Amino acid sequence: SIFFFKQKTAYEIKECDWSSDVCSSDLSTKYRGKRTVNGVSIYFPNRMEYNYYVYLQWLKKRFVISDFFYQPKFFEFPVKHGVTRYKPDFKVWPDFENPPYYIETKGWFTRTDKTKFNRMRKYYPNIDLRLVSYQDYQKIKKQVSGLIPEWEG
């Protein structure tokens, strides 16, 4: 059976999520860099984000999702200081009849991340922004890493 993980929305995050202390090679900057995916060179900041990309490809090949894009667009915030814009990691179409949603993969949270999510909630309340935390990623990894040949680590 195909494993599809239901992400919580970024607006459902509890305060305790902001202080997650995670140390993992999947999040290490040691694994950042360009990877060639379908003949295209793409920069990924860590292995978790790359693996989530190949997971979405895997779901698309199995018609679980219709399509997705990596770092599709910036959302601009009408503020003069601090975080003025934000670019989610992924835009996903579950099918072509329903609106897409955005996904942010996060191994840990900083104050800047908290500000981004709060500003998205304030300025883009109708955008479906979902979070894949490190704990969520670990569940996905356990279920599908052996099924996806491109999966790293």
mmCIF file of C-alpha atoms in Angstrom:
data_model
loop_
_atom_site.group_PDB
_atom_site.id
_atom_site.type_symbol
_atom_site.label_atom_id
_atom_site.label_comp_id
_atom_site.label_asym_id
_atom_site.label_seq_id
_atom_site.Cartn_x
_atom_site.Cartn_y
_atom_site.Cartn_z
ATOM 1 C CA SER A 1 0.000 0.000 0.000
ATOM 2 C CA ILE A 2 1.112 3.556 -0.649
ATOM 3 C CA PHE A 3 1.935 5.606 2.400
ATOM 4 C CA PHE A 4 0.753 9.198 2.239
ATOM 5 C CA PHE A 5 1.392 11.258 5.322
ATOM 6 C CA LYS A 6 -1.137 13.882 6.392
ATOM 7 C CA GLN A 7 0.771 16.982 7.408
ATOM 8 C CA LYS A 8 -0.502 19.371 10.033
ATOM 9 C CA THR A 9 -1.008 22.899 8.817
ATOM 10 C CA ALA A 10 1.616 25.435 9.769
ATOM 11 C CA TYR A 11 -1.127 27.290 11.603
ATOM 12 C CA GLU A 12 -1.726 24.323 13.917
ATOM 13 C CA ILE A 13 1.813 24.303 15.284
ATOM 14 C CA LYS A 14 2.049 24.413 19.046
ATOM 15 C CA GLU A 15 4.522 26.573 20.923
ATOM 16 C CA CYS A 16 6.471 23.476 22.000
ATOM 17 C CA ASP A 17 7.198 22.717 18.303
ATOM 18 C CA TRP A 18 9.272 25.882 18.038
ATOM 19 C CA SER A 19 11.916 24.643 20.432
ATOM 20 C CA SER A 20 12.499 21.237 18.829
ATOM 21 C CA ASP A 21 16.102 20.275 19.375
ATOM 22 C CA VAL A 22 17.080 17.869 16.628
ATOM 23 C CA CYS A 23 20.528 16.692 15.683
ATOM 24 C CA SER A 24 20.595 14.523 12.588
ATOM 25 C CA SER A 25 22.697 13.894 9.531
ATOM 26 C CA ASP A 26 19.500 14.403 7.498
ATOM 27 C CA LEU A 27 19.577 18.066 8.562
ATOM 28 C CA SER A 28 23.328 18.584 8.409
ATOM 29 C CA THR A 29 24.643 21.212 6.043
ATOM 30 C CA LYS A 30 27.274 18.587 5.187
ATOM 31 C CA TYR A 31 24.689 17.149 2.790
ATOM 32 C CA ARG A 32 23.660 20.429 1.200
ATOM 33 C CA GLY A 33 24.399 21.010 -2.417
ATOM 34 C CA LYS A 34 23.299 20.354 -5.946
ATOM 35 C CA ARG A 35 21.820 17.080 -7.033
ATOM 36 C CA THR A 36 20.759 16.108 -10.512
ATOM 37 C CA VAL A 37 17.095 15.170 -10.577
ATOM 38 C CA ASN A 38 15.542 14.174 -13.918
ATOM 39 C CA GLY A 39 18.441 15.831 -15.729
ATOM 40 C CA VAL A 40 18.090 19.122 -13.826
ATOM 41 C CA SER A 41 20.598 20.396 -11.270
ATOM 42 C CA ILE A 42 18.779 21.494 -8.097
ATOM 43 C CA TYR A 43 20.306 22.911 -4.891
ATOM 44 C CA PHE A 44 18.998 21.404 -1.657
ATOM 45 C CA PRO A 45 20.028 22.827 1.755
ATOM 46 C CA ASN A 46 19.935 19.408 3.446
ATOM 47 C CA ARG A 47 19.170 15.744 2.899
ATOM 48 C CA MET A 48 15.727 15.970 4.517
ATOM 49 C CA GLU A 49 14.531 18.434 1.881
ATOM 50 C CA TYR A 50 16.046 16.377 -0.949
ATOM 51 C CA ASN A 51 14.456 13.177 0.348
ATOM 52 C CA TYR A 52 11.084 14.875 0.631
ATOM 53 C CA TYR A 53 11.486 15.942 -3.004
ATOM 54 C CA VAL A 54 12.094 12.353 -4.153
ATOM 55 C CA TYR A 55 9.191 11.237 -1.929
ATOM 56 C CA LEU A 56 6.870 13.639 -3.767
ATOM 57 C CA GLN A 57 8.207 12.371 -7.104
ATOM 58 C CA TRP A 58 7.439 8.851 -5.946
ATOM 59 C CA LEU A 59 3.887 9.846 -4.961
ATOM 60 C CA LYS A 60 3.385 11.559 -8.324
ATOM 61 C CA LYS A 61 4.545 8.480 -10.262
ATOM 62 C CA ARG A 62 1.936 6.477 -8.360
ATOM 63 C CA PHE A 63 -0.816 9.053 -9.015
ATOM 64 C CA VAL A 64 -1.224 9.823 -5.308
ATOM 65 C CA ILE A 65 -0.629 13.505 -6.090
ATOM 66 C CA SER A 66 -1.057 15.203 -9.452
ATOM 67 C CA ASP A 67 1.987 17.468 -9.434
ATOM 68 C CA PHE A 68 4.401 19.496 -7.326
ATOM 69 C CA PHE A 69 7.003 22.228 -7.647
ATOM 70 C CA TYR A 70 10.107 22.874 -5.565
ATOM 71 C CA GLN A 71 10.405 26.376 -4.079
ATOM 72 C CA PRO A 72 7.676 27.735 -6.335
ATOM 73 C CA LYS A 73 7.275 31.357 -5.263
ATOM 74 C CA PHE A 74 7.869 34.049 -2.689
ATOM 75 C CA PHE A 75 5.085 35.412 -0.537
ATOM 76 C CA GLU A 76 5.732 39.094 0.150
ATOM 77 C CA PHE A 77 4.819 40.617 3.517
ATOM 78 C CA PRO A 78 3.825 44.301 3.683
ATOM 79 C CA VAL A 79 6.314 45.100 6.434
ATOM 80 C CA LYS A 80 9.411 47.282 6.419
ATOM 81 C CA HIS A 81 11.595 45.377 8.892
ATOM 82 C CA GLY A 82 12.495 41.809 9.705
ATOM 83 C CA VAL A 83 11.111 38.999 7.580
ATOM 84 C CA THR A 84 9.680 40.640 4.460
ATOM 85 C CA ARG A 85 9.103 37.530 2.356
ATOM 86 C CA TYR A 86 8.923 33.761 2.540
ATOM 87 C CA LYS A 87 9.358 30.916 0.066
ATOM 88 C CA PRO A 88 7.835 27.548 1.021
ATOM 89 C CA ASP A 89 9.716 24.396 0.049
ATOM 90 C CA PHE A 90 6.998 22.794 -2.071
ATOM 91 C CA LYS A 91 3.695 23.490 -3.803
ATOM 92 C CA VAL A 92 1.612 20.319 -4.180
ATOM 93 C CA TRP A 93 -1.516 19.601 -6.192
ATOM 94 C CA PRO A 94 -3.412 16.681 -4.646
ATOM 95 C CA ASP A 95 -5.410 16.526 -7.882
ATOM 96 C CA PHE A 96 -6.383 19.036 -10.536
ATOM 97 C CA GLU A 97 -9.843 19.636 -9.104
ATOM 98 C CA ASN A 98 -8.722 20.903 -5.694
ATOM 99 C CA PRO A 99 -6.491 23.851 -4.864
ATOM 100 C CA PRO A 100 -2.808 23.224 -4.212
ATOM 101 C CA TYR A 101 -1.203 23.428 -0.809
ATOM 102 C CA TYR A 102 2.301 24.417 0.287
ATOM 103 C CA ILE A 103 4.720 22.376 2.353
ATOM 104 C CA GLU A 104 7.560 23.504 4.574
ATOM 105 C CA THR A 105 10.014 20.880 5.793
ATOM 106 C CA LYS A 106 11.608 21.864 9.102
ATOM 107 C CA GLY A 107 13.968 19.927 11.297
ATOM 108 C CA TRP A 108 14.020 22.658 13.912
ATOM 109 C CA PHE A 109 12.522 26.105 14.344
ATOM 110 C CA THR A 110 14.139 29.457 14.807
ATOM 111 C CA ARG A 111 12.558 32.766 15.772
ATOM 112 C CA THR A 112 12.718 33.739 12.093
ATOM 113 C CA ASP A 113 10.734 30.618 11.168
ATOM 114 C CA LYS A 114 8.127 31.484 13.777
ATOM 115 C CA THR A 115 7.858 34.989 12.315
ATOM 116 C CA LYS A 116 7.435 33.585 8.779
ATOM 117 C CA PHE A 117 4.595 31.300 9.836
ATOM 118 C CA ASN A 118 2.909 34.025 11.873
ATOM 119 C CA ARG A 119 3.095 36.442 8.947
ATOM 120 C CA MET A 120 1.746 33.825 6.550
ATOM 121 C CA ARG A 121 -1.177 33.316 8.920
ATOM 122 C CA LYS A 122 -1.789 37.068 9.092
ATOM 123 C CA TYR A 123 -1.268 38.116 5.468
ATOM 124 C CA TYR A 124 -2.248 34.923 3.611
ATOM 125 C CA PRO A 125 -4.930 33.282 5.777
ATOM 126 C CA ASN A 126 -6.414 31.362 2.846
ATOM 127 C CA ILE A 127 -3.152 29.695 1.833
ATOM 128 C CA ASP A 128 -2.947 26.064 2.943
ATOM 129 C CA LEU A 129 0.569 25.857 4.383
ATOM 130 C CA ARG A 130 1.549 22.510 5.893
ATOM 131 C CA LEU A 131 4.493 21.530 8.020
ATOM 132 C CA VAL A 132 6.603 18.394 7.830
ATOM 133 C CA SER A 133 8.578 18.336 11.080
ATOM 134 C CA TYR A 134 11.607 16.155 11.651
ATOM 135 C CA GLN A 135 9.419 13.706 13.571
ATOM 136 C CA ASP A 136 6.983 13.548 10.626
ATOM 137 C CA TYR A 137 9.904 13.032 8.247
ATOM 138 C CA GLN A 138 11.198 10.144 10.358
ATOM 139 C CA LYS A 139 7.812 8.397 9.998
ATOM 140 C CA ILE A 140 7.909 8.841 6.215
ATOM 141 C CA LYS A 141 11.538 7.675 6.096
ATOM 142 C CA LYS A 142 10.697 4.520 8.018
ATOM 143 C CA GLN A 143 7.799 3.706 5.679
ATOM 144 C CA VAL A 144 9.227 4.483 2.230
ATOM 145 C CA SER A 145 13.001 4.989 2.184
ATOM 146 C CA GLY A 146 13.564 1.384 1.083
ATOM 147 C CA LEU A 147 11.027 1.762 -1.729
ATOM 148 C CA ILE A 148 12.567 4.878 -3.307
ATOM 149 C CA PRO A 149 15.915 4.189 -5.047
ATOM 150 C CA GLU A 150 16.952 7.884 -5.002
ATOM 151 C CA TRP A 151 16.443 8.186 -1.223
ATOM 152 C CA GLU A 152 19.667 9.172 0.576
ATOM 153 C CA GLY A 153 20.651 7.862 3.974
#
